Amino acid sequence: MKLLGLSQISLGMIIFSGVSFATCLPTTASTLYSVTELSNPNIDVIAYDINNLGQVVGGYFTYSTDFSNSISYSFRTSANSPINTATDNLGIPFSQALSINDLGQVVGLSFNSEVGLSGAYRTDPNSPINPATDGFAEGRFSIFSAATGINNSGQVVIINPLLRLGTESYRVDTNTSTNEEEYTNLGSLGGVISGPFPFKYTSVSDINESGQVVGTSLNSNLEYHAYRTNPNSPINRDTDDLGTLGGSESYATAINNLGQVVGYSTNINGEFRAFLTAPNSPINPTTSDLGTLGGSSSSASDINDLGQVVGTSTTITGESRAFLYDDGKLFDLNSLIPNNSGVTLNYANAINDRSQILAGTFGDINAGVFRRAFLLTPIGSTSVPESFSGLGVLGFAAMSATFLTRKKSLSFLKK
């Protein structure tokens, strides 16, 4: 199962700008999708992950009258159903659910120490959060740790902030009580920024069924690079660096069971582009770039075992749009949903092996406009325009270096 990048929790959002040019390619056949809104427009919600049963996890938010304060709640839906706040709330305020496996186990993070749970957590199958048994933080991780992915064996990956010292990441290798876990420190690609507080950095994004882990780490050249480990192994700095699309940075966001990795990387021009590797292979600057929807930048969020990829891209006018990459072609997801849907999808966060997609819209809390989340389900096929490609400028606005990591669609803070 994939998780949403921690950069969506505390890094900030990508700001896209620039002038581009594009040429429309021929039309091609692709899948059409029905659209189910996961909440009503009066609830601020983001959906992070979906399992192969169609259960969705994420977080929804309640606000004070003037929108100055919010309380977040983790949720897990029934299969192929909208959020029912009465039954789907996992029970702990100030928490977020980030990933789910096919057993209905959920992992995420909580910031509610008052109930005895702060940091990373993992639930029992289809159960609420139990503060007494589900927390990982006590005695091992900081209260700001987050569990970002889980596979069907119950293996969990966790990112653990070290305050001014950077971050470490772990794989939890057993599915017993969190008080009896076996933990593997994933190590790093070898980079340490010297200073009064030597800074090292390794994030972790996803884990597949064989125990391969992907994420981002600071290498010996002090560059942030994507990595993929061997099954149930720590990072091997000699073999696991995935390289880039020709630039200096890359960030891995998800891995499927074939060992294909997706994420985003700078190219030779310094532009961020979505990438897709071949199975158990590094990034190939010639073949791994998925292009854009006409703008200057794109980012891949998730991949299923069919090789379908979802994410977000800028258009020729600089707007953010959700995309689907399928059979070698990049599609604007808005061209694959009914014209009367009344929604413009800005990003896509997850896709399961049934080709169901989680997508969403940005919001503006100060204006009382909430984020909305949607479940897209395949219903047929049609002919639609293929992707664009373009040139432009990309800029980042970072809110916190603590979770400086890859982005999936960087939607969490886009309110």
PDB file of C-alpha atoms in Angstrom, residues 163-410:
ATOM      1  CA  LEU A 163      14.756  17.587  15.922  1.00  0.00           C
ATOM      2  CA  ARG A 164      17.847  19.556  14.832  1.00  0.00           C
ATOM      3  CA  LEU A 165      19.674  16.331  13.924  1.00  0.00           C
ATOM      4  CA  GLY A 166      17.429  15.442  10.961  1.00  0.00           C
ATOM      5  CA  THR A 167      15.438  12.231  10.600  1.00  0.00           C
ATOM      6  CA  GLU A 168      15.858   8.470  10.721  1.00  0.00           C
ATOM      7  CA  SER A 169      13.525   5.853   9.276  1.00  0.00           C
ATOM      8  CA  TYR A 170      12.659   2.311  10.292  1.00  0.00           C
ATOM      9  CA  ARG A 171      10.971  -0.845   9.099  1.00  0.00           C
ATOM     10  CA  VAL A 172       8.936  -2.715  11.712  1.00  0.00           C
ATOM     11  CA  ASP A 173       9.343  -6.357  10.840  1.00  0.00           C
ATOM     12  CA  THR A 174       6.656  -8.179  12.811  1.00  0.00           C
ATOM     13  CA  ASN A 175       2.924  -7.875  13.283  1.00  0.00           C
ATOM     14  CA  THR A 176       2.729  -8.506  17.021  1.00  0.00           C
ATOM     15  CA  SER A 177       2.049  -6.047  19.812  1.00  0.00           C
ATOM     16  CA  THR A 178       3.813  -2.742  19.274  1.00  0.00           C
ATOM     17  CA  ASN A 179       5.551  -3.343  22.603  1.00  0.00           C
ATOM     18  CA  GLU A 180       7.332  -6.402  21.168  1.00  0.00           C
ATOM     19  CA  GLU A 181       8.312  -5.225  17.697  1.00  0.00           C
ATOM     20  CA  GLU A 182      11.522  -5.896  15.853  1.00  0.00           C
ATOM     21  CA  TYR A 183      12.787  -2.652  14.369  1.00  0.00           C
ATOM     22  CA  THR A 184      15.295  -2.187  11.548  1.00  0.00           C
ATOM     23  CA  ASN A 185      16.972   1.200  11.204  1.00  0.00           C
ATOM     24  CA  LEU A 186      17.105   1.738   7.445  1.00  0.00           C
ATOM     25  CA  GLY A 187      20.320   3.718   7.625  1.00  0.00           C
ATOM     26  CA  SER A 188      21.091   6.239   4.898  1.00  0.00           C
ATOM     27  CA  LEU A 189      22.816   6.938   1.598  1.00  0.00           C
ATOM     28  CA  GLY A 190      25.769   8.280   3.570  1.00  0.00           C
ATOM     29  CA  GLY A 191      25.254  12.027   3.765  1.00  0.00           C
ATOM     30  CA  VAL A 192      25.855  14.115   6.909  1.00  0.00           C
ATOM     31  CA  ILE A 193      25.780  17.908   6.921  1.00  0.00           C
ATOM     32  CA  SER A 194      28.441  19.013   9.409  1.00  0.00           C
ATOM     33  CA  GLY A 195      27.885  21.732  11.993  1.00  0.00           C
ATOM     34  CA  PRO A 196      27.134  22.223  15.690  1.00  0.00           C
ATOM     35  CA  PHE A 197      24.314  19.718  15.184  1.00  0.00           C
ATOM     36  CA  PRO A 198      25.374  17.266  12.438  1.00  0.00           C
ATOM     37  CA  PHE A 199      22.329  16.755  10.210  1.00  0.00           C
ATOM     38  CA  LYS A 200      21.437  13.461   8.533  1.00  0.00           C
ATOM     39  CA  TYR A 201      18.262  12.675   6.689  1.00  0.00           C
ATOM     40  CA  THR A 202      16.367   9.546   5.640  1.00  0.00           C
ATOM     41  CA  SER A 203      12.634   9.480   4.961  1.00  0.00           C
ATOM     42  CA  VAL A 204      10.550   6.426   4.110  1.00  0.00           C
ATOM     43  CA  SER A 205       7.484   6.419   1.898  1.00  0.00           C
ATOM     44  CA  ASP A 206       6.243   2.942   1.097  1.00  0.00           C
ATOM     45  CA  ILE A 207       6.775  -0.805   1.478  1.00  0.00           C
ATOM     46  CA  ASN A 208       5.719  -3.639  -0.846  1.00  0.00           C
ATOM     47  CA  GLU A 209       4.790  -7.241  -0.090  1.00  0.00           C
ATOM     48  CA  SER A 210       8.378  -8.496  -0.320  1.00  0.00           C
ATOM     49  CA  GLY A 211       9.587  -5.938   2.212  1.00  0.00           C
ATOM     50  CA  GLN A 212      11.261  -3.601  -0.274  1.00  0.00           C
ATOM     51  CA  VAL A 213      11.219  -0.041   1.030  1.00  0.00           C
ATOM     52  CA  VAL A 214      11.455   3.289  -0.804  1.00  0.00           C
ATOM     53  CA  GLY A 215      12.047   6.821   0.317  1.00  0.00           C
ATOM     54  CA  THR A 216      14.597   9.620   0.159  1.00  0.00           C
ATOM     55  CA  SER A 217      17.979  10.039   1.812  1.00  0.00           C
ATOM     56  CA  LEU A 218      20.856  12.481   1.863  1.00  0.00           C
ATOM     57  CA  ASN A 219      23.785  10.961  -0.044  1.00  0.00           C
ATOM     58  CA  SER A 220      27.527  11.535   0.355  1.00  0.00           C
ATOM     59  CA  ASN A 221      27.329  14.454  -2.099  1.00  0.00           C
ATOM     60  CA  LEU A 222      24.743  16.050   0.215  1.00  0.00           C
ATOM     61  CA  GLU A 223      22.001  15.599  -2.395  1.00  0.00           C
ATOM     62  CA  TYR A 224      18.514  14.265  -1.661  1.00  0.00           C
ATOM     63  CA  HIS A 225      18.142  11.066  -3.691  1.00  0.00           C
ATOM     64  CA  ALA A 226      15.446   8.399  -3.977  1.00  0.00           C
ATOM     65  CA  TYR A 227      16.330   4.905  -2.809  1.00  0.00           C
ATOM     66  CA  ARG A 228      14.869   1.390  -3.003  1.00  0.00           C
ATOM     67  CA  THR A 229      16.124  -1.369  -0.685  1.00  0.00           C
ATOM     68  CA  ASN A 230      16.387  -5.090  -1.236  1.00  0.00           C
ATOM     69  CA  PRO A 231      13.665  -7.160   0.476  1.00  0.00           C
ATOM     70  CA  ASN A 232      13.772  -6.840   4.267  1.00  0.00           C
ATOM     71  CA  SER A 233      17.133  -5.069   4.156  1.00  0.00           C
ATOM     72  CA  PRO A 234      18.506  -1.692   5.217  1.00  0.00           C
ATOM     73  CA  ILE A 235      19.743   0.843   2.671  1.00  0.00           C
ATOM     74  CA  ASN A 236      22.868  -0.218   0.785  1.00  0.00           C
ATOM     75  CA  ARG A 237      24.466   3.069  -0.201  1.00  0.00           C
ATOM     76  CA  ASP A 238      26.419   1.335  -3.008  1.00  0.00           C
ATOM     77  CA  THR A 239      23.397  -0.186  -4.760  1.00  0.00           C
ATOM     78  CA  ASP A 240      20.151   1.441  -3.623  1.00  0.00           C
ATOM     79  CA  ASP A 241      20.561   5.059  -4.814  1.00  0.00           C
ATOM     80  CA  LEU A 242      18.095   5.430  -7.715  1.00  0.00           C
ATOM     81  CA  GLY A 243      19.809   8.443  -9.223  1.00  0.00           C
ATOM     82  CA  THR A 244      17.890  11.259 -10.936  1.00  0.00           C
ATOM     83  CA  LEU A 245      16.416  12.411 -14.230  1.00  0.00           C
ATOM     84  CA  GLY A 246      19.602  14.367 -14.858  1.00  0.00           C
ATOM     85  CA  GLY A 247      19.362  16.919 -12.073  1.00  0.00           C
ATOM     86  CA  SER A 248      20.557  16.853  -8.475  1.00  0.00           C
ATOM     87  CA  GLU A 249      17.429  15.676  -6.592  1.00  0.00           C
ATOM     88  CA  SER A 250      14.969  12.795  -6.610  1.00  0.00           C
ATOM     89  CA  TYR A 251      12.237  11.666  -4.214  1.00  0.00           C
ATOM     90  CA  ALA A 252      10.584   8.225  -4.178  1.00  0.00           C
ATOM     91  CA  THR A 253       6.933   8.109  -3.215  1.00  0.00           C
ATOM     92  CA  ALA A 254       5.663   4.565  -3.879  1.00  0.00           C
ATOM     93  CA  ILE A 255       6.666   1.066  -4.985  1.00  0.00           C
ATOM     94  CA  ASN A 256       4.610  -1.805  -6.415  1.00  0.00           C
ATOM     95  CA  ASN A 257       5.180  -5.538  -6.047  1.00  0.00           C
ATOM     96  CA  LEU A 258       7.232  -5.662  -9.248  1.00  0.00           C
ATOM     97  CA  GLY A 259       9.790  -3.295  -7.785  1.00  0.00           C
ATOM     98  CA  GLN A 260       8.764  -0.342  -9.958  1.00  0.00           C
ATOM     99  CA  VAL A 261       9.231   2.982  -8.159  1.00  0.00           C
ATOM    100  CA  VAL A 262       7.561   6.331  -8.779  1.00  0.00           C
ATOM    101  CA  GLY A 263       8.222   9.804  -7.472  1.00  0.00           C
ATOM    102  CA  TYR A 264       9.643  13.038  -8.788  1.00  0.00           C
ATOM    103  CA  SER A 265      13.080  14.305  -9.732  1.00  0.00           C
ATOM    104  CA  THR A 266      14.814  17.289 -11.241  1.00  0.00           C
ATOM    105  CA  ASN A 267      15.898  16.943 -14.844  1.00  0.00           C
ATOM    106  CA  ILE A 268      18.948  18.488 -16.491  1.00  0.00           C
ATOM    107  CA  ASN A 269      17.099  21.819 -16.672  1.00  0.00           C
ATOM    108  CA  GLY A 270      16.281  21.772 -12.955  1.00  0.00           C
ATOM    109  CA  GLU A 271      12.560  21.088 -13.549  1.00  0.00           C
ATOM    110  CA  PHE A 272      10.728  18.601 -11.336  1.00  0.00           C
ATOM    111  CA  ARG A 273       9.198  15.735 -13.304  1.00  0.00           C
ATOM    112  CA  ALA A 274       7.306  12.594 -12.351  1.00  0.00           C
ATOM    113  CA  PHE A 275       9.327   9.431 -12.874  1.00  0.00           C
ATOM    114  CA  LEU A 276       8.664   5.704 -13.199  1.00  0.00           C
ATOM    115  CA  THR A 277      11.476   3.169 -13.021  1.00  0.00           C
ATOM    116  CA  ALA A 278      11.652  -0.256 -14.611  1.00  0.00           C
ATOM    117  CA  PRO A 279      11.355  -3.159 -12.130  1.00  0.00           C
ATOM    118  CA  ASN A 280      14.238  -3.114  -9.648  1.00  0.00           C
ATOM    119  CA  SER A 281      16.128  -0.601 -11.793  1.00  0.00           C
ATOM    120  CA  PRO A 282      17.424   2.939 -11.246  1.00  0.00           C
ATOM    121  CA  ILE A 283      15.911   6.075 -12.749  1.00  0.00           C
ATOM    122  CA  ASN A 284      16.707   6.274 -16.475  1.00  0.00           C
ATOM    123  CA  PRO A 285      16.821   9.917 -17.634  1.00  0.00           C
ATOM    124  CA  THR A 286      15.874   8.807 -21.143  1.00  0.00           C
ATOM    125  CA  THR A 287      12.881   6.587 -20.380  1.00  0.00           C
ATOM    126  CA  SER A 288      11.688   7.294 -16.813  1.00  0.00           C
ATOM    127  CA  ASP A 289      10.399  10.874 -17.275  1.00  0.00           C
ATOM    128  CA  LEU A 290       6.577  10.779 -17.465  1.00  0.00           C
ATOM    129  CA  GLY A 291       6.319  14.330 -18.830  1.00  0.00           C
ATOM    130  CA  THR A 292       3.656  16.871 -17.899  1.00  0.00           C
ATOM    131  CA  LEU A 293       0.176  18.033 -18.876  1.00  0.00           C
ATOM    132  CA  GLY A 294       1.657  20.994 -20.699  1.00  0.00           C
ATOM    133  CA  GLY A 295       3.315  22.811 -17.820  1.00  0.00           C
ATOM    134  CA  SER A 296       6.776  22.786 -16.339  1.00  0.00           C
ATOM    135  CA  SER A 297       6.447  20.213 -13.568  1.00  0.00           C
ATOM    136  CA  SER A 298       4.823  17.008 -12.391  1.00  0.00           C
ATOM    137  CA  SER A 299       4.957  14.599  -9.465  1.00  0.00           C
ATOM    138  CA  ALA A 300       3.923  10.925  -9.234  1.00  0.00           C
ATOM    139  CA  SER A 301       2.133   9.793  -6.071  1.00  0.00           C
ATOM    140  CA  ASP A 302       1.363   6.111  -6.445  1.00  0.00           C
ATOM    141  CA  ILE A 303       1.617   3.047  -8.700  1.00  0.00           C
ATOM    142  CA  ASN A 304      -0.352  -0.214  -8.800  1.00  0.00           C
ATOM    143  CA  ASP A 305       0.741  -3.672  -9.923  1.00  0.00           C
ATOM    144  CA  LEU A 306      -0.604  -2.943 -13.437  1.00  0.00           C
ATOM    145  CA  GLY A 307       1.957  -0.180 -13.799  1.00  0.00           C
ATOM    146  CA  GLN A 308      -0.664   2.582 -13.726  1.00  0.00           C
ATOM    147  CA  VAL A 309       0.601   5.781 -12.078  1.00  0.00           C
ATOM    148  CA  VAL A 310      -1.265   8.746 -10.602  1.00  0.00           C
ATOM    149  CA  GLY A 311      -0.091  12.165  -9.495  1.00  0.00           C
ATOM    150  CA  THR A 312      -0.304  15.863 -10.275  1.00  0.00           C
ATOM    151  CA  SER A 313       1.022  18.116 -13.034  1.00  0.00           C
ATOM    152  CA  THR A 314       0.883  21.712 -14.086  1.00  0.00           C
ATOM    153  CA  THR A 315      -0.889  22.626 -17.294  1.00  0.00           C
ATOM    154  CA  ILE A 316       0.175  25.120 -19.967  1.00  0.00           C
ATOM    155  CA  THR A 317      -1.626  27.825 -17.948  1.00  0.00           C
ATOM    156  CA  GLY A 318       0.137  26.854 -14.696  1.00  0.00           C
ATOM    157  CA  GLU A 319      -2.833  25.128 -13.044  1.00  0.00           C
ATOM    158  CA  SER A 320      -2.466  21.897 -11.065  1.00  0.00           C
ATOM    159  CA  ARG A 321      -4.353  18.902 -12.471  1.00  0.00           C
ATOM    160  CA  ALA A 322      -4.582  15.246 -11.457  1.00  0.00           C
ATOM    161  CA  PHE A 323      -3.104  12.794 -13.931  1.00  0.00           C
ATOM    162  CA  LEU A 324      -3.240   9.104 -14.790  1.00  0.00           C
ATOM    163  CA  TYR A 325      -0.317   7.474 -16.588  1.00  0.00           C
ATOM    164  CA  ASP A 326      -1.516   4.333 -18.347  1.00  0.00           C
ATOM    165  CA  ASP A 327      -0.044   2.221 -21.137  1.00  0.00           C
ATOM    166  CA  GLY A 328       2.715   4.716 -21.853  1.00  0.00           C
ATOM    167  CA  LYS A 329       0.451   7.782 -21.988  1.00  0.00           C
ATOM    168  CA  LEU A 330      -0.301  10.644 -19.608  1.00  0.00           C
ATOM    169  CA  PHE A 331      -3.933  11.712 -19.202  1.00  0.00           C
ATOM    170  CA  ASP A 332      -5.591  14.613 -17.420  1.00  0.00           C
ATOM    171  CA  LEU A 333      -7.984  12.793 -15.080  1.00  0.00           C
ATOM    172  CA  ASN A 334     -10.520  15.560 -15.630  1.00  0.00           C
ATOM    173  CA  SER A 335     -10.896  14.330 -19.213  1.00  0.00           C
ATOM    174  CA  LEU A 336     -11.804  10.842 -17.946  1.00  0.00           C
ATOM    175  CA  ILE A 337     -14.734  11.773 -15.684  1.00  0.00           C
ATOM    176  CA  PRO A 338     -18.267  12.850 -16.684  1.00  0.00           C
ATOM    177  CA  ASN A 339     -18.566  16.436 -17.895  1.00  0.00           C
ATOM    178  CA  ASN A 340     -21.346  17.102 -15.401  1.00  0.00           C
ATOM    179  CA  SER A 341     -19.266  16.091 -12.363  1.00  0.00           C
ATOM    180  CA  GLY A 342     -18.990  19.718 -11.303  1.00  0.00           C
ATOM    181  CA  VAL A 343     -15.440  19.287 -10.016  1.00  0.00           C
ATOM    182  CA  THR A 344     -11.897  19.976 -11.190  1.00  0.00           C
ATOM    183  CA  LEU A 345      -9.437  17.457  -9.779  1.00  0.00           C
ATOM    184  CA  ASN A 346      -6.153  19.061  -8.737  1.00  0.00           C
ATOM    185  CA  TYR A 347      -4.249  15.964  -7.635  1.00  0.00           C
ATOM    186  CA  ALA A 348      -4.446  12.176  -7.327  1.00  0.00           C
ATOM    187  CA  ASN A 349      -2.945  10.457  -4.288  1.00  0.00           C
ATOM    188  CA  ALA A 350      -3.492   6.717  -4.694  1.00  0.00           C
ATOM    189  CA  ILE A 351      -4.527   3.911  -7.055  1.00  0.00           C
ATOM    190  CA  ASN A 352      -5.317   0.284  -6.221  1.00  0.00           C
ATOM    191  CA  ASP A 353      -5.042  -2.879  -8.327  1.00  0.00           C
ATOM    192  CA  ARG A 354      -8.676  -2.482  -9.411  1.00  0.00           C
ATOM    193  CA  SER A 355      -7.646   0.858 -10.962  1.00  0.00           C
ATOM    194  CA  GLN A 356      -9.723   2.826  -8.450  1.00  0.00           C
ATOM    195  CA  ILE A 357      -8.200   6.249  -7.864  1.00  0.00           C
ATOM    196  CA  LEU A 358      -8.250   8.727  -4.978  1.00  0.00           C
ATOM    197  CA  ALA A 359      -8.244  12.326  -6.191  1.00  0.00           C
ATOM    198  CA  GLY A 360      -8.977  15.668  -4.646  1.00  0.00           C
ATOM    199  CA  THR A 361      -9.287  19.418  -4.880  1.00  0.00           C
ATOM    200  CA  PHE A 362      -7.413  22.213  -3.174  1.00  0.00           C
ATOM    201  CA  GLY A 363      -9.187  24.552  -0.813  1.00  0.00           C
ATOM    202  CA  ASP A 364      -8.869  27.893   0.900  1.00  0.00           C
ATOM    203  CA  ILE A 365      -9.786  27.656   4.572  1.00  0.00           C
ATOM    204  CA  ASN A 366      -9.578  31.408   5.067  1.00  0.00           C
ATOM    205  CA  ALA A 367     -12.259  31.774   2.414  1.00  0.00           C
ATOM    206  CA  GLY A 368     -14.303  28.907   3.829  1.00  0.00           C
ATOM    207  CA  VAL A 369     -13.554  26.669   0.834  1.00  0.00           C
ATOM    208  CA  PHE A 370     -12.786  23.140   1.983  1.00  0.00           C
ATOM    209  CA  ARG A 371     -10.669  20.469   0.378  1.00  0.00           C
ATOM    210  CA  ARG A 372     -12.710  17.698  -1.207  1.00  0.00           C
ATOM    211  CA  ALA A 373     -11.828  14.045  -1.837  1.00  0.00           C
ATOM    212  CA  PHE A 374     -13.237  11.717  -4.497  1.00  0.00           C
ATOM    213  CA  LEU A 375     -13.206   8.020  -5.311  1.00  0.00           C
ATOM    214  CA  LEU A 376     -12.933   7.317  -9.046  1.00  0.00           C
ATOM    215  CA  THR A 377     -14.073   3.881 -10.236  1.00  0.00           C
ATOM    216  CA  PRO A 378     -13.566   2.535 -13.797  1.00  0.00           C
ATOM    217  CA  ILE A 379     -16.782   2.265 -15.833  1.00  0.00           C
ATOM    218  CA  GLY A 380     -15.753   2.087 -19.513  1.00  0.00           C
ATOM    219  CA  SER A 381     -13.456   3.521 -22.178  1.00  0.00           C
ATOM    220  CA  THR A 382     -13.379   6.495 -24.529  1.00  0.00           C
ATOM    221  CA  SER A 383     -11.068   8.485 -26.814  1.00  0.00           C
ATOM    222  CA  VAL A 384      -9.350  11.412 -25.122  1.00  0.00           C
ATOM    223  CA  PRO A 385      -6.393  13.712 -25.836  1.00  0.00           C
ATOM    224  CA  GLU A 386      -3.010  12.442 -24.687  1.00  0.00           C
ATOM    225  CA  SER A 387      -0.497  14.418 -22.689  1.00  0.00           C
ATOM    226  CA  PHE A 388       1.324  17.656 -23.378  1.00  0.00           C
ATOM    227  CA  SER A 389       4.948  18.450 -22.725  1.00  0.00           C
ATOM    228  CA  GLY A 390       6.400  21.822 -21.876  1.00  0.00           C
ATOM    229  CA  LEU A 391       9.077  23.984 -20.308  1.00  0.00           C
ATOM    230  CA  GLY A 392       8.897  26.389 -17.400  1.00  0.00           C
ATOM    231  CA  VAL A 393       9.985  27.321 -13.900  1.00  0.00           C
ATOM    232  CA  LEU A 394       9.341  25.509 -10.615  1.00  0.00           C
ATOM    233  CA  GLY A 395       9.651  26.934  -7.104  1.00  0.00           C
ATOM    234  CA  PHE A 396       9.289  25.403  -3.641  1.00  0.00           C
ATOM    235  CA  ALA A 397       7.860  26.957  -0.476  1.00  0.00           C
ATOM    236  CA  ALA A 398       8.975  24.883   2.516  1.00  0.00           C
ATOM    237  CA  MET A 399       7.265  25.113   5.891  1.00  0.00           C
ATOM    238  CA  SER A 400       9.470  22.683   7.789  1.00  0.00           C
ATOM    239  CA  ALA A 401      12.839  21.059   7.201  1.00  0.00           C
ATOM    240  CA  THR A 402      11.982  18.339   9.705  1.00  0.00           C
ATOM    241  CA  PHE A 403       9.971  16.358   7.183  1.00  0.00           C
ATOM    242  CA  LEU A 404      11.821  17.562   4.071  1.00  0.00           C
ATOM    243  CA  THR A 405      11.003  14.584   1.886  1.00  0.00           C
ATOM    244  CA  ARG A 406       9.478  13.607  -1.351  1.00  0.00           C
ATOM    245  CA  LYS A 407       6.117  14.791  -2.183  1.00  0.00           C
ATOM    246  CA  LYS A 408       3.339  12.826  -3.353  1.00  0.00           C
ATOM    247  CA  SER A 409       0.902  15.365  -4.720  1.00  0.00           C
ATOM    248  CA  LEU A 410       1.793  17.933  -2.047  1.00  0.00           C
TER     249      LEU A 410
END
